[in-house]
Amino acid sequence: MDDLQQLVQKLQNTRHLEKEEWAALIRGRTDMLAEYVFSLARKERHQHYGHDIYIRGLIEFTNYCKNDCYYCGIRKSNAGVMRYRLGEEQILSCCSAGYALGFRTFVLQGGEDGWFTDERMIHIVGAIKSRFPDCALTLSIGERSKESYQALFQAGADRYLLRHETFNAAHYSLLHPSSLTAASRQKCLWTLKDIGYQVGAGFMVGAPGQTPEYLAEDLLFLEKLKPHMVGIGPFIPHHATPFAGEPAGTLEETLFLLGLIRLLLPKVLLPATTALGTIAPNGRELGILSGANVIMPNLSPANVRENYTLYDNKLCTGAEAAAGIQELKDRMCAIGYQIVTDRGDSRM
Ligand code: 5AD
């Protein structure tokens, strides 16, 4: 057994590595080491979640955004986007369609859109929770005040996704305009956790300027935050952003990180993300085989889906769409896993 395999064992035994050790693992990735990580990660996942895959119906309800993140296709200054907002009735009918397909978690995701005030969001959350009392509701609507997070939790929201994007402040400012900071992003996550949400953090793999040391800091942050969910996917350039010419993150590095995160946080809810499915035709399957246990198909109305383009060629049809759930079920069945009708709460 070589040094790096020993580090993986240490990770599995202690759920902790030093920063230098994380960086060495990430730098030293080989196919063989990755296979070793995946086999341990799968074992861990089977112990806590068996071969079940939880699904979340993703409703991208607004692509208006006041922010100008350098990597994101729906950034404010991209004038080429057809902007849209779904109304409450449209959102509810997405939920109805999803419910009939077996979804028991809905994720409302959107840009930071001032039109969706607390008052409007509280009304939407209340309506979804009263119509679908057996479903979990996840919000993914960016940075808001503590009072706002509190009011939305009170209204019935159960979970909140807010990727930390990158822990390191210098790296964060390479990816975002100066109005956005790593500190305020992280503060939001701690606040959300404090309030009682099941929280999800995460980052892009292969984001411009990312180094093994920065990734090590991300993993140390995850160890400290202990989120219930972690969303990671490869960075994929969008043609109308400052990062148009940057290379995409790789399938291999993303899968490796999924496996490592499963070993770090054994009970974490870990999606095989749309971005992973976008860079490789079997990306979703490979994600599941690396330790992921969640998939988030798109429940948005077909006519707006193409406008929620965070990056180029973002998948939104076939097994990616909620209506393609049967194809997804078949594909997961083919690798020995089954999609279940369940809220899929964290076992933490
Ligand atoms: N490539 C991959 N992921 C992206 N995101 C935004 N833009 C891109 C991109 N170009 C991710 C961010 C954000 C999430 C909703 O989508 O990490 O938090």
CSV table of C-alpha atoms and ligand atoms in Angstrom, one decimal:
chain,number,residue,atom,x,y,z
A,1,MET,CA,0.0,0.0,0.0
A,2,ASP,CA,1.5,3.4,-1.0
A,3,ASP,CA,1.5,6.7,0.9
A,4,LEU,CA,-1.6,8.0,-0.8
A,5,GLN,CA,-3.6,4.9,-0.2
A,6,GLN,CA,-2.7,5.3,3.4
A,7,LEU,CA,-3.9,8.8,3.5
A,8,VAL,CA,-7.3,7.6,2.1
A,9,GLN,CA,-7.4,5.0,4.9
A,10,LYS,CA,-6.6,7.7,7.4
A,11,LEU,CA,-9.4,9.8,6.0
A,12,GLN,CA,-11.8,6.9,6.4
A,13,ASN,CA,-10.7,6.1,9.9
A,14,THR,CA,-10.6,9.6,11.3
A,15,ARG,CA,-12.8,11.7,8.9
A,16,HIS,CA,-10.0,14.3,9.0
A,17,LEU,CA,-6.9,15.2,7.0
A,18,GLU,CA,-4.5,18.1,7.4
A,19,LYS,CA,-4.5,20.7,4.6
A,20,GLU,CA,-1.2,19.4,3.2
A,21,GLU,CA,-2.6,15.8,3.1
A,22,TRP,CA,-5.7,16.8,1.2
A,23,ALA,CA,-3.6,18.7,-1.3
A,24,ALA,CA,-1.2,15.7,-1.7
A,25,LEU,CA,-4.2,13.4,-2.4
A,26,ILE,CA,-5.7,15.8,-4.9
A,27,ARG,CA,-2.3,16.4,-6.6
A,28,GLY,CA,-1.5,12.7,-6.7
A,29,ARG,CA,-4.7,11.3,-8.1
A,30,THR,CA,-4.2,8.3,-10.4
A,31,ASP,CA,-6.9,6.0,-11.9
A,32,MET,CA,-5.9,3.3,-9.4
A,33,LEU,CA,-6.1,5.6,-6.4
A,34,ALA,CA,-9.5,6.9,-7.6
A,35,GLU,CA,-10.8,3.3,-7.9
A,36,TYR,CA,-9.7,2.7,-4.4
A,37,VAL,CA,-11.5,5.8,-3.1
A,38,PHE,CA,-14.7,4.9,-5.1
A,39,SER,CA,-14.8,1.4,-3.6
A,40,LEU,CA,-14.6,2.7,-0.1
A,41,ALA,CA,-17.0,5.5,-0.8
A,42,ARG,CA,-19.6,3.1,-2.2
A,43,LYS,CA,-19.2,0.9,0.8
A,44,GLU,CA,-19.8,3.9,3.1
A,45,ARG,CA,-22.8,5.0,1.0
A,46,HIS,CA,-24.4,1.5,1.0
A,47,GLN,CA,-24.1,1.3,4.8
A,48,HIS,CA,-26.1,4.5,5.3
A,49,TYR,CA,-28.4,4.7,2.3
A,50,GLY,CA,-28.3,1.3,0.7
A,51,HIS,CA,-28.7,1.4,-3.1
A,52,ASP,CA,-31.4,4.0,-2.9
A,53,ILE,CA,-31.2,7.2,-5.0
A,54,TYR,CA,-33.2,10.2,-3.8
A,55,ILE,CA,-34.6,12.5,-6.4
A,56,ARG,CA,-35.3,16.3,-6.1
A,57,GLY,CA,-37.5,18.2,-8.5
A,58,LEU,CA,-35.6,21.3,-9.5
A,59,ILE,CA,-37.8,24.3,-10.3
A,60,GLU,CA,-35.7,27.2,-11.8
A,61,PHE,CA,-38.3,29.8,-11.1
A,62,THR,CA,-36.4,33.0,-12.0
A,63,ASN,CA,-33.3,33.8,-14.0
A,64,TYR,CA,-33.2,37.4,-13.0
A,65,CYS,CA,-30.1,38.1,-11.0
A,66,LYS,CA,-28.6,41.2,-9.4
A,67,ASN,CA,-25.2,39.6,-9.2
A,68,ASP,CA,-22.4,39.5,-11.8
A,69,CYS,CA,-20.4,36.4,-11.0
A,70,TYR,CA,-17.7,35.9,-13.6
A,71,TYR,CA,-18.5,32.3,-14.3
A,72,CYS,CA,-22.3,32.3,-14.5
A,73,GLY,CA,-24.4,32.6,-17.6
A,74,ILE,CA,-27.3,34.4,-16.0
A,75,ARG,CA,-25.1,37.1,-14.5
A,76,LYS,CA,-26.7,40.6,-14.5
A,77,SER,CA,-24.6,42.0,-17.4
A,78,ASN,CA,-25.4,39.2,-19.8
A,79,ALA,CA,-27.9,41.0,-22.0
A,80,GLY,CA,-28.3,38.0,-24.2
A,81,VAL,CA,-30.5,36.1,-21.7
A,82,MET,CA,-34.3,36.0,-22.1
A,83,ARG,CA,-35.3,36.8,-18.6
A,84,TYR,CA,-38.3,35.1,-17.0
A,85,ARG,CA,-40.1,34.6,-13.7
A,86,LEU,CA,-42.6,31.9,-12.9
A,87,GLY,CA,-45.7,32.9,-11.0
A,88,GLU,CA,-47.0,31.1,-7.9
A,89,GLU,CA,-49.6,29.1,-9.9
A,90,GLN,CA,-46.9,28.0,-12.4
A,91,ILE,CA,-44.7,26.9,-9.6
A,92,LEU,CA,-47.5,25.0,-8.0
A,93,SER,CA,-48.3,23.2,-11.2
A,94,CYS,CA,-44.6,22.2,-11.6
A,95,CYS,CA,-45.0,20.7,-8.1
A,96,SER,CA,-48.2,18.9,-9.0
A,97,ALA,CA,-46.6,17.3,-12.1
A,98,GLY,CA,-43.6,16.4,-10.0
A,99,TYR,CA,-45.7,14.9,-7.3
A,100,ALA,CA,-47.4,12.6,-9.8
A,101,LEU,CA,-44.0,11.5,-11.0
A,102,GLY,CA,-42.9,10.5,-7.5
A,103,PHE,CA,-41.0,13.6,-6.3
A,104,ARG,CA,-41.2,14.3,-2.6
A,105,THR,CA,-38.7,17.1,-2.5
A,106,PHE,CA,-39.0,20.3,-4.5
A,107,VAL,CA,-36.1,22.7,-4.9
A,108,LEU,CA,-36.9,26.3,-5.8
A,109,GLN,CA,-33.8,27.7,-7.3
A,110,GLY,CA,-33.3,31.2,-8.8
A,111,GLY,CA,-31.0,34.1,-9.3
A,112,GLU,CA,-31.0,36.8,-6.6
A,113,ASP,CA,-34.1,38.4,-7.9
A,114,GLY,CA,-35.4,41.4,-5.8
A,115,TRP,CA,-38.9,40.8,-7.2
A,116,PHE,CA,-39.2,37.8,-4.9
A,117,THR,CA,-39.5,39.7,-1.7
A,118,ASP,CA,-39.9,37.9,1.7
A,119,GLU,CA,-43.6,38.5,1.4
A,120,ARG,CA,-43.9,36.8,-2.0
A,121,MET,CA,-41.6,34.0,-1.1
A,122,ILE,CA,-43.4,33.3,2.2
A,123,HIS,CA,-46.6,33.1,0.3
A,124,ILE,CA,-45.1,30.6,-2.2
A,125,VAL,CA,-43.5,28.5,0.5
A,126,GLY,CA,-46.8,28.4,2.4
A,127,ALA,CA,-48.8,27.4,-0.6
A,128,ILE,CA,-46.4,24.5,-1.5
A,129,LYS,CA,-46.2,23.2,2.0
A,130,SER,CA,-50.0,23.3,2.5
A,131,ARG,CA,-50.7,21.6,-0.9
A,132,PHE,CA,-47.9,19.0,-0.5
A,133,PRO,CA,-47.6,18.5,3.3
A,134,ASP,CA,-45.6,15.2,2.8
A,135,CYS,CA,-42.9,16.9,0.7
A,136,ALA,CA,-39.7,18.7,1.7
A,137,LEU,CA,-39.1,22.1,0.3
A,138,THR,CA,-35.6,23.3,-0.5
A,139,LEU,CA,-34.7,26.9,-1.3
A,140,SER,CA,-31.7,28.0,-3.4
A,141,ILE,CA,-32.1,31.7,-3.8
A,142,GLY,CA,-28.8,33.1,-2.6
A,143,GLU,CA,-27.7,35.5,0.1
A,144,ARG,CA,-30.5,37.1,2.2
A,145,SER,CA,-30.7,38.6,5.7
A,146,LYS,CA,-31.0,36.5,8.8
A,147,GLU,CA,-34.5,37.8,9.2
A,148,SER,CA,-35.4,36.7,5.8
A,149,TYR,CA,-34.0,33.2,6.2
A,150,GLN,CA,-35.8,33.0,9.6
A,151,ALA,CA,-39.1,34.0,8.1
A,152,LEU,CA,-38.8,31.5,5.2
A,153,PHE,CA,-38.0,28.8,7.7
A,154,GLN,CA,-41.0,29.7,9.7
A,155,ALA,CA,-43.1,29.6,6.6
A,156,GLY,CA,-42.1,26.0,6.1
A,157,ALA,CA,-38.9,25.8,4.1
A,158,ASP,CA,-36.9,22.8,5.2
A,159,ARG,CA,-33.6,23.0,3.4
A,160,TYR,CA,-31.4,25.6,1.8
A,161,LEU,CA,-28.7,25.2,-0.8
A,162,LEU,CA,-26.0,27.9,-1.0
A,163,ARG,CA,-22.7,26.7,-2.5
A,164,HIS,CA,-19.8,28.4,-0.7
A,165,GLU,CA,-18.1,28.4,-4.2
A,166,THR,CA,-14.6,28.6,-2.7
A,167,PHE,CA,-13.5,29.0,0.9
A,168,ASN,CA,-10.4,31.0,0.1
A,169,ALA,CA,-11.1,34.8,0.1
A,170,ALA,CA,-8.5,35.6,-2.6
A,171,HIS,CA,-9.9,32.9,-4.8
A,172,TYR,CA,-13.4,34.0,-4.1
A,173,SER,CA,-12.6,37.5,-5.3
A,174,LEU,CA,-11.1,36.1,-8.5
A,175,LEU,CA,-14.5,34.5,-9.3
A,176,HIS,CA,-16.8,37.3,-8.1
A,177,PRO,CA,-17.1,41.1,-8.2
A,178,SER,CA,-16.0,43.0,-5.0
A,179,SER,CA,-19.6,43.3,-3.8
A,180,LEU,CA,-19.6,39.6,-3.0
A,181,THR,CA,-17.2,38.1,-0.4
A,182,ALA,CA,-16.3,34.7,0.9
A,183,ALA,CA,-16.9,35.9,4.5
A,184,SER,CA,-20.5,37.0,3.9
A,185,ARG,CA,-21.2,33.8,1.9
A,186,GLN,CA,-19.9,31.6,4.8
A,187,LYS,CA,-21.8,33.7,7.3
A,188,CYS,CA,-25.0,32.9,5.5
A,189,LEU,CA,-24.3,29.2,5.7
A,190,TRP,CA,-23.7,29.3,9.5
A,191,THR,CA,-26.8,31.4,10.0
A,192,LEU,CA,-28.9,29.0,7.9
A,193,LYS,CA,-27.6,26.1,10.0
A,194,ASP,CA,-28.3,27.9,13.2
A,195,ILE,CA,-31.9,28.6,12.2
A,196,GLY,CA,-32.4,24.9,11.7
A,197,TYR,CA,-32.3,24.3,8.0
A,198,GLN,CA,-30.7,21.3,6.5
A,199,VAL,CA,-28.0,23.1,4.6
A,200,GLY,CA,-26.1,22.4,1.4
A,201,ALA,CA,-22.7,23.9,0.6
A,202,GLY,CA,-20.4,23.2,-2.4
A,203,PHE,CA,-18.2,24.4,-5.1
A,204,MET,CA,-17.2,24.0,-8.7
A,205,VAL,CA,-14.4,21.7,-9.6
A,206,GLY,CA,-11.8,23.2,-12.0
A,207,ALA,CA,-13.0,26.7,-11.5
A,208,PRO,CA,-10.5,29.3,-12.9
A,209,GLY,CA,-7.6,29.8,-10.5
A,210,GLN,CA,-8.4,26.8,-8.4
A,211,THR,CA,-5.4,24.9,-6.9
A,212,PRO,CA,-5.1,21.7,-4.8
A,213,GLU,CA,-4.5,24.0,-1.8
A,214,TYR,CA,-7.7,25.9,-2.4
A,215,LEU,CA,-9.6,22.6,-2.7
A,216,ALA,CA,-8.0,21.4,0.5
A,217,GLU,CA,-9.4,24.6,2.2
A,218,ASP,CA,-12.8,23.8,0.8
A,219,LEU,CA,-12.7,20.3,2.3
A,220,LEU,CA,-11.5,21.6,5.7
A,221,PHE,CA,-14.5,24.1,5.6
A,222,LEU,CA,-16.9,21.2,4.8
A,223,GLU,CA,-15.4,19.3,7.8
A,224,LYS,CA,-16.1,22.2,10.0
A,225,LEU,CA,-19.5,23.2,8.7
A,226,LYS,CA,-20.8,19.6,8.5
A,227,PRO,CA,-23.5,20.4,5.9
A,228,HIS,CA,-26.3,17.9,5.3
A,229,MET,CA,-25.7,18.2,1.6
A,230,VAL,CA,-22.8,19.0,-0.7
A,231,GLY,CA,-23.3,20.1,-4.3
A,232,ILE,CA,-20.2,19.9,-6.5
A,233,GLY,CA,-19.9,19.8,-10.3
A,234,PRO,CA,-17.3,20.7,-12.9
A,235,PHE,CA,-16.9,24.3,-13.9
A,236,ILE,CA,-18.1,24.6,-17.5
A,237,PRO,CA,-17.5,27.9,-19.4
A,238,HIS,CA,-20.3,30.0,-20.7
A,239,HIS,CA,-19.6,31.9,-23.9
A,240,ALA,CA,-21.0,35.2,-22.7
A,241,THR,CA,-19.0,35.5,-19.5
A,242,PRO,CA,-15.5,36.7,-18.7
A,243,PHE,CA,-14.5,33.0,-18.3
A,244,ALA,CA,-15.6,32.1,-21.8
A,245,GLY,CA,-12.1,31.0,-22.8
A,246,GLU,CA,-11.3,29.1,-19.6
A,247,PRO,CA,-11.0,25.3,-19.7
A,248,ALA,CA,-13.7,23.2,-18.1
A,249,GLY,CA,-13.2,21.1,-15.0
A,250,THR,CA,-12.7,17.4,-15.6
A,251,LEU,CA,-14.9,14.4,-15.1
A,252,GLU,CA,-12.1,12.6,-13.3
A,253,GLU,CA,-11.3,15.2,-10.8
A,254,THR,CA,-15.0,15.8,-10.0
A,255,LEU,CA,-15.6,12.1,-9.4
A,256,PHE,CA,-12.5,11.9,-7.2
A,257,LEU,CA,-13.8,14.7,-5.1
A,258,LEU,CA,-17.2,13.1,-4.8
A,259,GLY,CA,-15.6,10.0,-3.5
A,260,LEU,CA,-13.4,12.0,-1.0
A,261,ILE,CA,-16.4,13.9,0.2
A,262,ARG,CA,-18.4,10.7,0.9
A,263,LEU,CA,-15.4,9.5,3.0
A,264,LEU,CA,-15.2,12.8,4.8
A,265,LEU,CA,-19.0,13.1,5.6
A,266,PRO,CA,-20.3,9.5,5.3
A,267,LYS,CA,-24.0,10.4,5.7
A,268,VAL,CA,-24.0,13.5,3.5
A,269,LEU,CA,-26.6,13.9,0.7
A,270,LEU,CA,-24.4,14.1,-2.4
A,271,PRO,CA,-25.9,14.8,-5.8
A,272,ALA,CA,-24.6,13.7,-9.1
A,273,THR,CA,-25.2,17.1,-10.6
A,274,THR,CA,-26.4,18.3,-14.0
A,275,ALA,CA,-23.0,19.8,-14.8
A,276,LEU,CA,-21.5,16.3,-14.3
A,277,GLY,CA,-24.1,14.9,-16.6
A,278,THR,CA,-23.3,17.6,-19.1
A,279,ILE,CA,-19.5,17.0,-19.4
A,280,ALA,CA,-20.0,13.2,-19.9
A,281,PRO,CA,-22.9,11.2,-21.3
A,282,ASN,CA,-22.7,8.8,-18.4
A,283,GLY,CA,-21.6,11.4,-15.9
A,284,ARG,CA,-24.6,10.8,-13.6
A,285,GLU,CA,-24.0,7.1,-13.5
A,286,LEU,CA,-20.3,7.6,-12.8
A,287,GLY,CA,-21.2,10.1,-10.0
A,288,ILE,CA,-23.4,7.5,-8.3
A,289,LEU,CA,-20.7,4.9,-8.6
A,290,SER,CA,-18.2,7.3,-7.0
A,291,GLY,CA,-20.4,7.8,-3.9
A,292,ALA,CA,-23.2,10.2,-4.8
A,293,ASN,CA,-26.8,9.3,-3.8
A,294,VAL,CA,-29.0,12.1,-5.1
A,295,ILE,CA,-30.2,13.3,-8.5
A,296,MET,CA,-32.0,16.5,-9.3
A,297,PRO,CA,-34.0,16.4,-12.5
A,298,ASN,CA,-35.5,19.5,-13.9
A,299,LEU,CA,-39.2,20.2,-13.2
A,300,SER,CA,-39.2,23.7,-14.8
A,301,PRO,CA,-41.7,24.3,-17.7
A,302,ALA,CA,-40.1,23.2,-20.9
A,303,ASN,CA,-40.4,26.7,-22.5
A,304,VAL,CA,-38.3,28.4,-19.9
A,305,ARG,CA,-35.7,25.7,-19.3
A,306,GLU,CA,-33.4,26.8,-22.1
A,307,ASN,CA,-33.1,30.3,-20.6
A,308,TYR,CA,-31.6,29.0,-17.3
A,309,THR,CA,-28.2,28.5,-18.9
A,310,LEU,CA,-25.6,28.8,-16.2
A,311,TYR,CA,-23.1,27.3,-18.6
A,312,ASP,CA,-23.0,26.2,-22.2
A,313,ASN,CA,-24.8,23.0,-23.4
A,314,LYS,CA,-26.5,22.6,-20.0
A,315,LEU,CA,-28.6,19.5,-20.2
A,316,CYS,CA,-32.4,19.9,-19.8
A,317,THR,CA,-34.0,17.1,-21.7
A,318,GLY,CA,-34.3,13.3,-21.7
A,319,ALA,CA,-33.3,11.8,-18.4
A,320,GLU,CA,-32.4,15.3,-17.2
A,321,ALA,CA,-36.0,16.4,-17.3
A,322,ALA,CA,-38.4,15.1,-14.6
A,323,ALA,CA,-40.7,13.9,-17.4
A,324,GLY,CA,-37.8,11.6,-18.5
A,325,ILE,CA,-37.9,9.9,-15.1
A,326,GLN,CA,-38.5,6.5,-16.6
A,327,GLU,CA,-35.3,6.7,-18.6
A,328,LEU,CA,-33.4,7.8,-15.5
A,329,LYS,CA,-34.9,4.9,-13.5
A,330,ASP,CA,-33.8,2.5,-16.2
A,331,ARG,CA,-30.3,3.9,-16.3
A,332,MET,CA,-29.9,3.7,-12.5
A,333,CYS,CA,-31.3,0.2,-12.5
A,334,ALA,CA,-28.7,-0.8,-15.0
A,335,ILE,CA,-25.9,0.1,-12.6
A,336,GLY,CA,-27.6,-1.6,-9.6
A,337,TYR,CA,-29.4,1.3,-8.0
A,338,GLN,CA,-33.0,2.3,-7.6
A,339,ILE,CA,-34.8,5.7,-7.5
A,340,VAL,CA,-37.2,5.9,-4.5
A,341,THR,CA,-40.2,7.9,-3.7
A,342,ASP,CA,-39.1,9.5,-0.5
A,343,ARG,CA,-38.3,12.9,1.0
A,344,GLY,CA,-34.8,11.7,1.4
A,345,ASP,CA,-33.9,13.5,4.6
A,346,SER,CA,-30.4,13.6,5.9
A,347,ARG,CA,-29.5,10.8,8.3
A,348,MET,CA,-27.1,13.1,10.2
B,1,5AD,N1,-20.2,26.0,-14.6
B,1,5AD,C1,-20.5,25.1,-13.6
B,1,5AD,N2,-21.3,25.5,-12.5
B,1,5AD,C2,-21.8,26.7,-12.5
B,1,5AD,N3,-22.5,27.4,-11.6
B,1,5AD,C3,-22.7,28.6,-12.0
B,1,5AD,N4,-22.1,28.8,-13.2
B,1,5AD,C4,-21.5,27.7,-13.5
B,1,5AD,C5,-20.6,27.3,-14.5
B,1,5AD,N5,-20.3,28.1,-15.5
B,1,5AD,C6,-23.0,26.7,-10.3
B,1,5AD,C7,-22.5,27.6,-9.1
B,1,5AD,C8,-23.8,28.0,-8.5
B,1,5AD,C9,-24.7,26.9,-8.9
B,1,5AD,C10,-26.2,27.2,-8.9
B,1,5AD,O1,-24.3,26.6,-10.3
B,1,5AD,O2,-21.7,26.8,-8.3
B,1,5AD,O3,-23.7,28.0,-7.1
